[in-house]
Amino acid sequence: MHETSLVLSLLRQAATILQSHRGAAVEQIRVEIGPLSGVEPLLVASAFDRLVEDSDCRGANLVIEEVSLDARCESCSREFVIERFRFVCPNCSSRSVRVVRGEEFRLLDLVIREHESAVGTSGEC
Amino acid sequence: MHGTTIAVGQPVGASLREQARVLRDQFTRAGTLVVNLVSSPGAGKTSLLEATARHWAGRYRIAVLVGDLATERDAERLAPFVPVRQLTTGGACHLELPLVLRGLDELGRPPLDFLFIENIGNLVCPAAHDLGEHLRVVLLSTTEGDDKPGKYPKMFRTSQILVLSKADLLPYVPFSIDRAVEDARLIQPALRTVSVAARQGTGIEDWCRLLVDERDALLEANP
């Protein structure tokens, strides 16, 4: 249920970007999912399969990059991967830890295919 | 014919998040502290709000938006004490900003010192949705087990206050406040905590003072 609303947001976001490329179609949507994103990759993939065909992105492929929860200690500057959601520096045990990656469900990029008829009229190839 | 890559690099739901930020700024300027209350079903969110309204007894201008899948029970419980609107989601397991905005319109957008949003009873999905709040308060009751925070990392990570509710039941349950707080602080070291027994009134003064302090800090930081 929850992945459904976020995948609908994703498809709307991609469709909005597509609007500035008139006549194009989306071939691929690449996303990043981190451990604190609140979404589960398998459920995102199945929601996407279910919802994409009724959207402006029909025919597009979803690529999911799963990332780790990366952090930086604000006390000793050590960079590390947070294990088991323990926000503690493995080097100095400080609790002042800043997450640098892995809290988000991000839209990374789109691969679009310009429509054939756009070639020639816009001068682009 | 070729594939062109368009770099995006945006969170999914970026525009809703931006709307939430705008709403939060509007409330900041209006001097309203917005509080998003989250918990499992039955942890005591509505009871806490009732106790808060009764304790203040009109001293502050407050309103509540309460979210549920079905029924108006919580709104009916609170209506004698505070302006309240029920947000009914149908099937959705979490509140989202558009529904909150609709509730605000129904309230008539009066000037407020505090706006409380009581989220759907769910420690999972609401964590990912910004409702424009300044403060996210997570309730954990003594009957739920002191090993729960670690099971809901996103919710505890994104909260600022942990309310340990139903403290009057401590003699009857194997719940250690210290263990629960320690577990929660492994995820979010900055969590402030308060224990309450809403039906008895225990801890309500401390909780209310915490809210007033938060609002004062907000007003001071944004003159």
Coordinates of C-alpha atoms in Angstrom, one line a residue:
Chain A
M1 CA 0.0 0.0 0.0
H2 CA 2.7 2.4 1.0
E3 CA 5.0 1.6 -1.9
T4 CA 2.0 2.3 -4.2
S5 CA 1.8 6.0 -3.3
L6 CA 5.5 6.5 -3.6
V7 CA 5.7 4.7 -7.0
L8 CA 2.8 6.9 -8.2
S9 CA 4.8 9.9 -7.1
L10 CA 7.9 8.6 -9.0
L11 CA 5.9 8.1 -12.2
R12 CA 4.4 11.6 -11.9
Q13 CA 7.9 13.0 -11.3
A14 CA 9.2 11.2 -14.4
A15 CA 6.2 12.3 -16.5
T16 CA 6.7 15.9 -15.5
I17 CA 10.4 15.8 -16.7
L18 CA 9.2 14.1 -19.9
Q19 CA 7.0 17.1 -20.6
S20 CA 10.0 19.2 -21.6
H21 CA 10.9 16.6 -24.1
R22 CA 7.9 16.6 -26.3
G23 CA 7.3 13.4 -28.2
A24 CA 9.8 11.4 -26.2
A25 CA 9.2 8.1 -24.4
V26 CA 10.9 6.9 -21.2
E27 CA 13.0 3.8 -21.7
Q28 CA 14.5 3.5 -18.2
I29 CA 14.0 4.9 -14.8
R30 CA 16.9 4.5 -12.3
V31 CA 16.3 4.9 -8.6
E32 CA 18.3 4.6 -5.4
I33 CA 16.9 2.9 -2.3
G34 CA 18.6 3.1 1.0
P35 CA 18.0 1.2 4.2
L36 CA 16.2 4.2 5.9
S37 CA 14.2 5.1 2.9
G38 CA 11.0 3.5 4.3
V39 CA 10.5 1.4 1.1
E40 CA 11.4 -2.1 0.3
P41 CA 13.0 -2.7 -3.2
L42 CA 11.0 -5.8 -4.0
L43 CA 7.8 -4.1 -3.2
V44 CA 8.8 -1.0 -5.2
A45 CA 9.6 -3.3 -8.2
S46 CA 6.2 -5.0 -8.0
A47 CA 4.3 -1.8 -7.5
F48 CA 6.1 -0.3 -10.5
D49 CA 5.2 -3.3 -12.7
R50 CA 1.6 -2.9 -11.7
L51 CA 1.4 0.9 -12.2
V52 CA 3.7 1.8 -15.1
E53 CA 1.5 0.6 -17.9
D54 CA -1.3 3.0 -17.0
S55 CA 1.1 5.9 -16.8
D56 CA 2.9 8.3 -19.2
C57 CA 6.0 6.2 -18.6
R58 CA 4.5 3.0 -20.1
G59 CA 7.1 0.7 -21.5
A60 CA 9.8 1.9 -19.2
N61 CA 12.1 -0.4 -17.3
L62 CA 13.0 0.2 -13.6
V63 CA 16.6 -0.1 -12.4
I64 CA 17.0 -0.1 -8.6
E65 CA 20.4 0.8 -7.0
E66 CA 20.4 -0.4 -3.4
V67 CA 22.8 1.6 -1.3
S68 CA 24.1 1.2 2.2
L69 CA 23.5 3.6 5.1
D70 CA 26.7 5.6 5.0
A71 CA 27.7 8.0 7.8
R72 CA 30.4 10.3 9.0
C73 CA 31.4 10.8 12.6
E74 CA 31.2 14.5 13.6
S75 CA 33.7 13.9 16.3
C76 CA 36.6 12.0 14.6
S77 CA 35.6 12.3 10.9
R78 CA 35.6 8.6 10.4
E79 CA 33.4 7.5 7.5
F80 CA 31.6 4.2 8.0
V81 CA 28.6 2.1 7.1
I82 CA 25.9 2.0 9.8
E83 CA 25.2 -1.6 10.8
R84 CA 21.9 -2.7 12.3
F85 CA 20.8 0.9 12.7
R86 CA 23.3 1.6 15.5
F87 CA 24.1 5.3 15.0
V88 CA 27.4 5.0 16.9
C89 CA 30.9 5.7 15.5
P90 CA 32.9 2.4 15.5
N91 CA 36.1 4.3 16.0
C92 CA 35.4 6.7 18.9
S93 CA 31.9 5.6 20.0
S94 CA 30.5 9.1 19.5
R95 CA 26.8 9.4 19.0
S96 CA 27.3 12.5 16.9
V97 CA 26.9 10.8 13.6
R98 CA 25.7 12.3 10.3
V99 CA 24.1 10.2 7.7
V100 CA 25.4 11.0 4.2
R101 CA 23.6 8.3 2.1
G102 CA 20.9 5.8 2.5
E103 CA 17.9 7.7 4.0
E104 CA 16.2 8.2 0.7
F105 CA 14.2 6.8 -2.1
R106 CA 15.7 8.9 -4.9
L107 CA 15.1 9.3 -8.6
L108 CA 18.6 9.2 -10.1
D109 CA 18.0 9.6 -13.8
L110 CA 15.8 8.8 -16.8
V111 CA 16.8 7.4 -20.2
I112 CA 14.5 8.7 -22.8
R113 CA 14.1 8.0 -26.5
E114 CA 13.1 10.9 -28.7
H115 CA 10.3 10.1 -31.0
E116 CA 11.3 9.5 -34.7
S117 CA 9.1 12.3 -36.0
A118 CA 10.9 14.8 -33.8
V119 CA 14.1 14.2 -35.9
G120 CA 14.2 16.7 -38.7
T121 CA 11.6 19.1 -37.3
S122 CA 13.8 20.3 -34.4
G123 CA 17.1 19.8 -36.2
E124 CA 18.1 17.3 -33.4
C125 CA 19.2 13.8 -34.1
Chain B
M1 CA 17.5 7.0 -32.5
H2 CA 19.3 6.9 -29.3
G3 CA 18.7 6.9 -25.6
T4 CA 19.4 10.2 -23.8
T5 CA 20.1 10.1 -20.1
I6 CA 18.6 13.0 -18.1
A7 CA 20.2 13.3 -14.7
V8 CA 17.7 14.0 -12.0
G9 CA 19.0 13.3 -8.5
Q10 CA 15.8 14.2 -6.6
P11 CA 14.0 12.4 -3.7
V12 CA 10.8 10.7 -4.9
G13 CA 8.0 12.9 -3.8
A14 CA 10.2 16.0 -3.9
S15 CA 7.3 18.3 -4.7
L16 CA 5.2 17.1 -1.8
R17 CA 8.2 17.5 0.4
E18 CA 8.7 21.1 -0.8
Q19 CA 5.0 21.8 -0.1
A20 CA 5.5 20.5 3.4
R21 CA 8.5 22.8 3.9
V22 CA 6.4 25.7 2.7
L23 CA 3.6 24.9 5.1
R24 CA 6.1 24.5 8.0
D25 CA 7.5 28.0 7.2
Q26 CA 4.0 29.5 7.1
F27 CA 3.3 28.0 10.5
T28 CA 6.6 29.2 11.8
R29 CA 5.8 32.8 10.7
A30 CA 2.4 32.5 12.3
G31 CA 3.9 31.3 15.6
T32 CA 2.2 27.9 15.5
L33 CA 4.1 24.9 16.6
V34 CA 3.0 21.9 14.5
V35 CA 3.3 18.5 16.2
N36 CA 2.9 15.1 14.4
L37 CA 2.0 12.4 16.9
V38 CA 2.9 8.8 15.8
S39 CA 2.6 5.4 17.5
S40 CA 1.2 1.9 17.2
P41 CA -2.6 1.7 17.5
G42 CA -3.8 2.1 21.1
A43 CA -0.6 3.6 22.5
G44 CA -2.5 6.6 23.8
K45 CA -2.2 9.4 21.3
T46 CA -5.8 10.6 21.7
S47 CA -5.7 10.2 25.5
L48 CA -2.6 12.3 25.6
L49 CA -4.2 15.0 23.4
E50 CA -7.3 15.0 25.7
A51 CA -5.1 15.4 28.8
T52 CA -3.2 18.2 27.1
A53 CA -6.3 20.1 26.2
R54 CA -7.7 19.7 29.7
H55 CA -4.5 20.7 31.3
W56 CA -4.1 23.9 29.4
A57 CA -7.9 24.7 29.7
G58 CA -7.9 27.3 27.0
R59 CA -4.5 28.9 28.0
Y60 CA -3.3 28.3 24.5
R61 CA -5.1 28.3 21.1
I62 CA -4.9 24.7 19.9
A63 CA -6.5 22.5 17.3
V64 CA -6.2 18.9 16.3
L65 CA -6.4 17.0 13.1
V66 CA -6.8 13.3 13.7
G67 CA -6.3 10.6 11.0
D68 CA -8.0 7.2 10.9
L69 CA -8.9 4.8 8.1
A70 CA -12.5 4.8 9.3
T71 CA -14.8 6.2 12.0
E72 CA -14.9 9.6 13.7
R73 CA -14.4 8.2 17.2
D74 CA -11.2 10.1 18.0
A75 CA -12.7 13.4 16.8
E76 CA -15.8 12.8 18.9
R77 CA -13.7 12.1 22.0
L78 CA -11.7 15.3 21.6
A79 CA -14.5 17.6 20.4
P80 CA -15.6 18.6 23.9
F81 CA -12.1 19.9 24.7
V82 CA -10.6 21.3 21.5
P83 CA -11.4 22.2 17.9
V84 CA -10.8 19.0 15.9
R85 CA -11.3 17.6 12.5
Q86 CA -11.2 14.0 11.5
L87 CA -9.2 13.1 8.5
T88 CA -10.5 9.8 7.1
T89 CA -8.1 8.1 4.7
G90 CA -10.2 5.1 3.6
G91 CA -7.4 2.6 2.9
A92 CA -4.2 4.6 3.3
C93 CA -2.1 3.5 6.2
H94 CA -0.5 6.9 6.8
L95 CA -1.4 10.6 6.5
E96 CA -0.2 12.6 3.6
L97 CA 0.1 16.4 3.2
P98 CA -2.9 16.9 0.8
L99 CA -5.3 15.5 3.4
V100 CA -3.8 17.6 6.1
L101 CA -4.2 20.7 4.0
R102 CA -7.8 19.8 3.4
G103 CA -8.3 19.4 7.2
L104 CA -6.7 22.8 7.8
D105 CA -9.2 24.4 5.3
E106 CA -12.1 22.7 7.1
L107 CA -10.8 24.1 10.4
G108 CA -10.9 27.6 8.8
R109 CA -7.2 28.2 9.3
P110 CA -7.6 30.0 12.6
P111 CA -4.6 31.5 14.3
L112 CA -3.1 28.9 16.6
D113 CA -0.3 28.4 19.1
F114 CA -0.2 24.7 18.6
L115 CA -1.5 22.4 15.9
F116 CA -1.5 18.7 16.7
I117 CA -1.8 16.1 14.0
E118 CA -2.6 12.7 15.3
N119 CA -1.3 10.2 12.7
I120 CA -2.7 6.8 11.8
G121 CA -1.7 4.2 14.4
N122 CA 1.2 2.7 12.6
L123 CA 5.0 2.8 13.4
V124 CA 6.0 2.0 9.8
C125 CA 4.5 4.1 6.9
P126 CA 4.0 7.5 8.5
A127 CA 7.8 7.7 9.1
A128 CA 8.4 8.6 5.4
H129 CA 5.9 11.4 5.1
D130 CA 6.5 15.0 6.1
L131 CA 3.2 16.7 7.2
G132 CA 4.8 20.1 7.7
E133 CA 5.4 19.5 11.3
H134 CA 8.1 21.1 13.5
L135 CA 8.1 18.3 16.0
R136 CA 7.6 14.5 15.6
V137 CA 6.5 12.8 18.8
V138 CA 6.6 9.0 19.0
L139 CA 4.6 7.3 21.7
L140 CA 5.6 3.9 23.1
S141 CA 3.4 2.4 25.7
T142 CA 4.6 0.2 28.6
T143 CA 2.5 -2.6 27.3
E144 CA 4.3 -2.8 24.0
G145 CA 7.6 -4.1 25.1
D146 CA 10.9 -2.2 25.7
D147 CA 12.5 -3.9 22.7
K148 CA 10.4 -2.2 20.1
P149 CA 12.4 1.0 19.1
G150 CA 15.1 -1.0 17.3
K151 CA 12.4 -2.6 15.2
Y152 CA 11.3 0.7 13.8
P153 CA 14.5 2.5 12.9
K154 CA 13.1 5.1 10.5
M155 CA 10.3 6.2 12.9
F156 CA 12.6 6.6 15.9
R157 CA 15.4 8.2 13.8
T158 CA 13.0 10.9 12.5
S159 CA 11.4 11.7 15.9
Q160 CA 12.5 14.3 18.4
I161 CA 10.5 13.3 21.4
L162 CA 9.7 9.9 22.9
V163 CA 6.7 9.7 25.1
L164 CA 6.5 6.6 27.3
S165 CA 2.8 6.2 27.9
K166 CA 0.7 4.2 30.3
A167 CA 3.4 4.5 32.9
D168 CA 0.8 3.6 35.6
L169 CA 1.0 0.0 34.3
L170 CA 4.7 -0.4 35.0
P171 CA 4.2 -2.5 38.1
Y172 CA 2.2 -5.1 36.0
V173 CA 4.4 -5.4 32.8
P174 CA 8.0 -6.5 32.1
F175 CA 8.9 -3.1 30.7
S176 CA 12.0 -1.2 31.6
I177 CA 11.9 2.5 30.8
D178 CA 15.8 2.6 30.8
R179 CA 16.0 -0.3 28.3
A180 CA 13.4 1.3 26.0
V181 CA 15.1 4.7 26.1
E182 CA 18.6 3.1 25.6
D183 CA 17.3 1.2 22.6
A184 CA 15.7 4.3 21.1
R185 CA 18.8 6.4 21.7
L186 CA 21.0 4.0 19.8
I187 CA 19.0 5.1 16.8
Q188 CA 18.4 8.7 17.7
P189 CA 20.7 10.0 20.4
A190 CA 19.0 13.4 20.4
L191 CA 15.6 12.0 21.5
R192 CA 14.1 13.7 24.5
T193 CA 11.9 11.6 26.7
V194 CA 8.9 12.0 29.0
S195 CA 6.8 9.4 30.9
V196 CA 3.1 9.9 31.2
A197 CA 0.0 8.2 32.5
A198 CA -2.6 10.4 30.7
R199 CA -5.6 9.1 32.4
Q200 CA -4.1 9.8 35.8
G201 CA -2.6 13.1 34.8
T202 CA 0.9 11.9 35.7
G203 CA 3.7 13.5 33.6
I204 CA 1.2 15.8 31.8
E205 CA 2.7 18.9 33.2
D206 CA 6.2 17.9 32.1
W207 CA 4.9 17.1 28.7
C208 CA 3.0 20.4 28.3
R209 CA 6.1 22.3 29.5
L210 CA 8.2 20.5 26.9
L211 CA 5.7 21.7 24.2
V212 CA 5.8 25.3 25.5
D213 CA 9.6 25.2 25.6
E214 CA 9.7 23.9 22.0
R215 CA 7.3 26.7 20.8
D216 CA 9.3 29.3 22.7
A217 CA 12.5 28.1 21.0
L218 CA 10.8 28.2 17.6
L219 CA 9.6 31.8 18.2
E220 CA 13.0 32.9 19.5
A221 CA 14.8 31.4 16.4
N222 CA 12.3 33.1 14.1
P223 CA 11.5 36.6 15.4

